[in-house]
């Protein structure tokens, strides 16, 4: 395979991972140049990076990146939670950080990837690198008028903890919906995460599972119901999709978990009740951990479809 074909395949892979909207042709008239809008989920931030792929990449030359800017996405991601003010962070790349990032891009291409396509692996590294050096998302500042509402919300979450703990079994369902297994709850700082798993063979099955879950008022009133599924079609291809339900990039992470686990013909929905305290990147771990627990305990993972 020649370099140009490998470059095109890499760009297609980036679109599949980050979404088609995340990759755009640069304003520079060059088919080897593109801009990547890469989210850093754990930081609630987005990086805008321009990449130039030389004719000799990836066989003999590494890619070149240009830093455009970074966006603090905290306020945008929390628009569904009114009554708070979200302080904006200054996210900058210093000269020394730029030098380290440039050297790492060359290393990933040369050593780790054996001079293969390297942009995605480097972007993942960059997110981890910046997460250790940039300020974490700042805690939201509640507006005074919401004090009574927040107290009521905290009480509701406490009730949901007890309810979720007592319902870690098979969820009720109409006859047309697949069987749904509900896993044990995970709790951190009064936020509760509960995952639901079902065997599905079509998009209609996925919708039936979601509709069944939302018949439960506690689930319907949760802060987020994050969904991902993978279905193996008759021709061997895989149909997959996800829904963040307001928790940006959480659905993509959940879908990635299903992919890594080799899940087939399964849907997982993770319900989160917000407990009033910002969890930062820990919430993504809890979402995936709740999903993994439900998948393991349901006995569906690894079974024939």
Coordinates of C-alpha atoms in Angstrom, one line a residue:
X1 CA 0.0 0.0 0.0
X2 CA 1.4 3.4 -1.0
X3 CA 1.8 6.4 1.3
X4 CA -1.1 8.3 0.0
X5 CA -3.5 5.4 0.4
X6 CA -2.3 4.9 4.0
X7 CA -2.8 8.6 4.7
X8 CA -6.4 8.4 3.4
X9 CA -7.0 5.4 5.5
X10 CA -5.7 7.2 8.6
X11 CA -8.0 10.2 8.0
X12 CA -11.0 7.9 7.6
X13 CA -10.0 6.2 10.8
X14 CA -9.8 9.6 12.6
X15 CA -13.3 10.4 11.2
X16 CA -14.6 7.1 12.5
X17 CA -13.2 7.7 16.0
X18 CA -13.8 11.4 16.5
X19 CA -16.7 11.9 14.1
X20 CA -16.8 13.3 10.6
X21 CA -17.2 16.8 11.9
X22 CA -13.9 16.6 13.8
X23 CA -11.8 16.4 10.6
X24 CA -11.8 19.2 8.1
X25 CA -9.6 20.3 5.2
X26 CA -7.3 23.1 6.1
X27 CA -7.7 26.6 4.8
X28 CA -4.3 25.9 3.2
X29 CA -4.8 24.6 -0.3
X30 CA -3.1 21.3 0.2
X31 CA -4.7 17.9 0.1
X32 CA -2.1 16.6 2.5
X33 CA -3.1 19.1 5.2
X34 CA -6.1 18.8 7.5
X35 CA -7.4 20.2 10.8
X36 CA -8.4 17.9 13.7
X37 CA -10.8 19.0 16.4
X38 CA -9.8 16.5 19.1
X39 CA -11.7 16.2 22.4
X40 CA -9.9 15.6 25.6
X41 CA -12.8 14.0 27.4
X42 CA -11.2 13.9 30.9
X43 CA -10.4 17.6 30.7
X44 CA -13.7 18.8 29.1
X45 CA -11.6 20.5 26.5
X46 CA -11.1 20.4 22.7
X47 CA -7.8 20.7 20.8
X48 CA -7.7 22.3 17.4
X49 CA -4.6 20.9 15.6
X50 CA -3.4 21.3 12.0
X51 CA -1.5 18.3 10.5
X52 CA 0.6 18.2 7.4
X53 CA 1.3 14.8 6.0
X54 CA 4.5 14.8 3.7
X55 CA 4.5 12.7 0.6
X56 CA 6.9 10.4 2.4
X57 CA 4.7 9.8 5.4
X58 CA 4.3 7.3 7.0
X59 CA 7.1 5.3 5.3
X60 CA 10.0 7.6 5.8
X61 CA 8.9 10.9 7.4
X62 CA 6.8 11.8 10.4
X63 CA 3.8 14.1 10.2
X64 CA 4.1 17.7 11.2
X65 CA 1.6 19.3 13.6
X66 CA 0.7 23.0 14.2
X67 CA -1.0 24.1 17.4
X68 CA -4.1 26.3 16.6
X69 CA -5.8 26.6 20.0
X70 CA -7.6 24.8 22.8
X71 CA -11.2 25.4 24.0
X72 CA -12.6 25.0 27.5
X73 CA -15.8 23.1 26.9
X74 CA -17.0 22.9 30.5
X75 CA -19.7 25.5 30.2
X76 CA -21.0 24.1 26.9
X77 CA -21.1 20.5 28.2
X78 CA -23.1 21.6 31.2
X79 CA -25.8 23.6 29.5
X80 CA -28.3 20.9 30.5
X81 CA -27.7 21.7 34.2
X82 CA -29.0 25.3 34.6
X83 CA -28.4 27.3 37.8
X84 CA -24.6 27.2 37.7
X85 CA -21.8 29.5 36.6
X86 CA -18.8 27.7 35.0
X87 CA -15.4 29.5 35.3
X88 CA -13.4 29.4 32.1
X89 CA -9.8 28.0 32.2
X90 CA -6.9 29.3 30.2
X91 CA -5.6 26.3 28.2
X92 CA -2.3 27.1 26.5
X93 CA 0.7 25.2 25.1
X94 CA 4.0 26.7 26.3
X95 CA 7.1 26.6 24.1
X96 CA 8.6 23.8 26.2
X97 CA 5.4 21.8 26.0
X98 CA 5.3 22.2 22.3
X99 CA 8.9 20.9 22.0
X100 CA 8.0 17.8 24.1
X101 CA 4.9 17.2 22.0
X102 CA 6.9 17.5 18.8
X103 CA 9.5 15.0 20.0
X104 CA 6.8 12.6 21.1
X105 CA 5.1 12.7 17.7
X106 CA 8.4 11.8 16.1
X107 CA 9.0 9.0 18.7
X108 CA 5.5 7.5 18.2
X109 CA 6.0 7.4 14.5
X110 CA 9.6 6.1 14.6
X111 CA 9.7 3.7 17.6
X112 CA 6.3 2.7 18.9
X113 CA 4.5 2.6 15.6
X114 CA 7.4 1.2 13.5
X115 CA 7.0 4.1 11.1
X116 CA 3.4 3.4 10.6
X117 CA 0.4 5.9 10.8
X118 CA 0.8 7.7 14.1
X119 CA -1.6 10.6 14.5
X120 CA -4.3 8.9 16.6
X121 CA -1.8 7.3 19.0
X122 CA -0.1 10.7 19.4
X123 CA -3.3 12.6 20.0
X124 CA -4.2 10.1 22.8
X125 CA -0.8 10.7 24.3
X126 CA -1.2 14.4 24.0
X127 CA -4.5 14.4 25.9
X128 CA -2.9 12.4 28.7
X129 CA 0.1 14.7 28.7
X130 CA -2.0 17.9 28.9
X131 CA -4.3 16.4 31.5
X132 CA -1.3 16.3 33.9
X133 CA -0.3 19.9 33.3
X134 CA -3.5 21.9 32.6
X135 CA -6.0 22.9 35.3
X136 CA -8.8 20.4 35.8
X137 CA -12.4 21.5 35.1
X138 CA -13.3 24.0 37.7
X139 CA -16.2 23.3 40.1
X140 CA -19.4 25.0 39.0
X141 CA -20.6 27.9 41.1
X142 CA -24.3 27.5 42.1
X143 CA -26.5 30.5 41.8
X144 CA -28.2 31.4 45.1
X145 CA -31.8 31.0 43.7
X146 CA -31.1 27.3 43.1
X147 CA -30.2 26.4 46.7
X148 CA -33.6 24.9 47.5
X149 CA -33.6 23.0 44.2
X150 CA -30.2 21.6 44.8
X151 CA -31.3 20.3 48.2
X152 CA -34.2 18.6 46.7
X153 CA -32.0 17.1 44.0
X154 CA -29.6 15.7 46.6
X155 CA -32.5 14.0 48.4
X156 CA -33.7 12.5 45.1
X157 CA -30.3 11.1 44.3
X158 CA -30.2 9.5 47.8
X159 CA -33.5 7.8 47.1
X160 CA -32.2 6.6 43.7
X161 CA -29.1 5.1 45.3
X162 CA -31.4 2.9 47.4
X163 CA -33.6 2.1 44.5
X164 CA -30.7 1.2 42.2
X165 CA -29.2 -1.0 44.8
X166 CA -32.4 -2.9 45.3
X167 CA -33.0 -3.4 41.5
X168 CA -29.7 -5.0 40.4
X169 CA -31.7 -7.8 38.7
X170 CA -33.8 -8.3 35.6
X171 CA -35.7 -5.1 34.6
X172 CA -39.4 -5.3 34.0
X173 CA -40.3 -5.1 30.3
X174 CA -43.1 -5.4 27.8
X175 CA -43.3 -8.7 25.9
X176 CA -41.8 -7.2 22.7
X177 CA -38.6 -6.0 24.3
X178 CA -35.5 -8.0 24.9
X179 CA -34.6 -9.2 28.4
X180 CA -32.7 -6.5 30.2
X181 CA -30.2 -7.1 33.0
X182 CA -29.4 -4.3 35.4
X183 CA -26.1 -4.3 37.2
X184 CA -25.1 -3.2 40.6
X185 CA -24.8 0.6 41.3
X186 CA -21.5 2.5 41.7
X187 CA -21.5 5.6 43.8
X188 CA -19.1 8.5 44.2
X189 CA -19.9 11.8 46.0
X190 CA -23.6 11.1 45.9
X191 CA -23.6 10.5 42.1
X192 CA -24.9 7.0 41.2
X193 CA -24.1 5.0 38.0
X194 CA -26.1 1.9 37.0
X195 CA -25.7 -0.1 33.8
X196 CA -28.3 -2.1 31.9
X197 CA -27.4 -4.7 29.3
X198 CA -29.5 -6.6 26.7
X199 CA -29.1 -8.9 23.7
X200 CA -30.2 -7.1 20.5
X201 CA -30.2 -8.0 16.9
X202 CA -31.6 -4.8 15.3
X203 CA -32.0 -1.1 15.8
X204 CA -35.6 -1.8 16.7
X205 CA -34.4 -3.9 19.6
X206 CA -32.1 -1.1 20.7
X207 CA -35.0 1.3 20.7
X208 CA -37.2 -1.2 22.5
X209 CA -34.6 -1.5 25.3
X210 CA -34.3 2.2 25.7
X211 CA -38.1 2.7 25.7
X212 CA -38.5 0.0 28.3
X213 CA -35.9 1.5 30.6
X214 CA -37.4 5.0 30.3
X215 CA -40.8 3.6 31.5
X216 CA -39.1 3.6 34.9
X217 CA -39.6 7.1 36.2
X218 CA -36.3 7.1 38.2
X219 CA -34.4 6.2 35.0
X220 CA -36.3 8.7 32.9
X221 CA -35.5 11.5 35.4
X222 CA -31.8 10.6 35.6
X223 CA -29.2 13.2 34.5
X224 CA -27.9 11.0 31.7
X225 CA -28.8 7.7 30.0
X226 CA -25.7 6.9 28.0
X227 CA -26.1 4.2 25.3
X228 CA -23.9 2.2 23.0
X229 CA -24.5 -0.9 20.9
X230 CA -22.8 -3.3 18.5
X231 CA -24.7 -5.6 16.2
X232 CA -23.1 -8.2 13.8
X233 CA -25.0 -8.2 10.6
X234 CA -25.7 -11.3 8.4
X235 CA -22.9 -10.3 6.0
X236 CA -20.3 -10.1 8.8
X237 CA -20.1 -6.3 9.0
X238 CA -20.8 -4.5 12.3
X239 CA -23.5 -2.0 12.9
X240 CA -22.7 0.2 15.9
X241 CA -23.7 3.6 17.3
X242 CA -23.8 5.5 20.6
X243 CA -25.6 8.3 22.3
X244 CA -24.1 10.6 24.9
X245 CA -27.4 11.9 26.2
X246 CA -25.7 15.2 27.3
X247 CA -22.5 13.6 28.7
X248 CA -20.2 14.6 25.8
X249 CA -18.0 11.8 24.5
X250 CA -19.3 9.3 27.1
X251 CA -21.2 7.3 24.4
X252 CA -18.1 7.1 22.3
X253 CA -16.1 5.7 25.2
X254 CA -18.8 3.2 25.9
X255 CA -18.8 2.1 22.3
X256 CA -15.0 1.7 22.5
X257 CA -15.4 -0.5 25.5
X258 CA -17.8 -2.8 23.6
X259 CA -15.3 -2.9 20.8
X260 CA -12.4 -3.8 23.0
X261 CA -14.4 -6.5 24.8
X262 CA -15.4 -8.0 21.5
X263 CA -19.1 -7.5 22.3
X264 CA -21.6 -8.8 19.7
X265 CA -25.3 -8.1 19.5
X266 CA -25.4 -6.2 22.7
X267 CA -26.6 -2.8 23.9
X268 CA -25.5 -1.2 27.2
X269 CA -27.2 1.8 28.8
X270 CA -25.5 3.5 31.7
X271 CA -27.8 5.6 33.9
X272 CA -26.3 8.4 35.9
X273 CA -27.9 10.5 38.7
X274 CA -25.9 13.6 39.4
X275 CA -25.2 14.0 43.1
X276 CA -24.4 17.7 43.1
X277 CA -20.6 17.4 43.1
X278 CA -18.5 17.7 39.9
X279 CA -16.5 14.4 39.5
X280 CA -14.2 15.5 36.6
X281 CA -12.6 12.6 34.7
X282 CA -13.6 10.1 37.3
X283 CA -17.1 10.0 35.9
X284 CA -15.9 8.4 32.7
X285 CA -14.2 5.6 34.6
X286 CA -17.4 5.1 36.6
X287 CA -19.5 4.9 33.5
X288 CA -17.3 2.3 31.9
X289 CA -16.8 0.4 35.2
X290 CA -20.6 0.2 35.7
X291 CA -20.9 -1.1 32.1
X292 CA -18.2 -3.7 32.6
X293 CA -19.8 -5.0 35.8
X294 CA -23.2 -5.4 34.2
X295 CA -21.7 -7.1 31.1
X296 CA -19.7 -9.5 33.3
X297 CA -22.5 -10.3 35.7
X298 CA -25.2 -10.7 33.0
X299 CA -23.3 -13.6 31.4
X300 CA -24.0 -12.2 28.0
X301 CA -20.5 -11.1 27.1
X302 CA -18.7 -13.8 25.0
X303 CA -21.8 -15.9 24.6
X304 CA -23.0 -16.8 21.1
X305 CA -25.6 -14.4 19.8

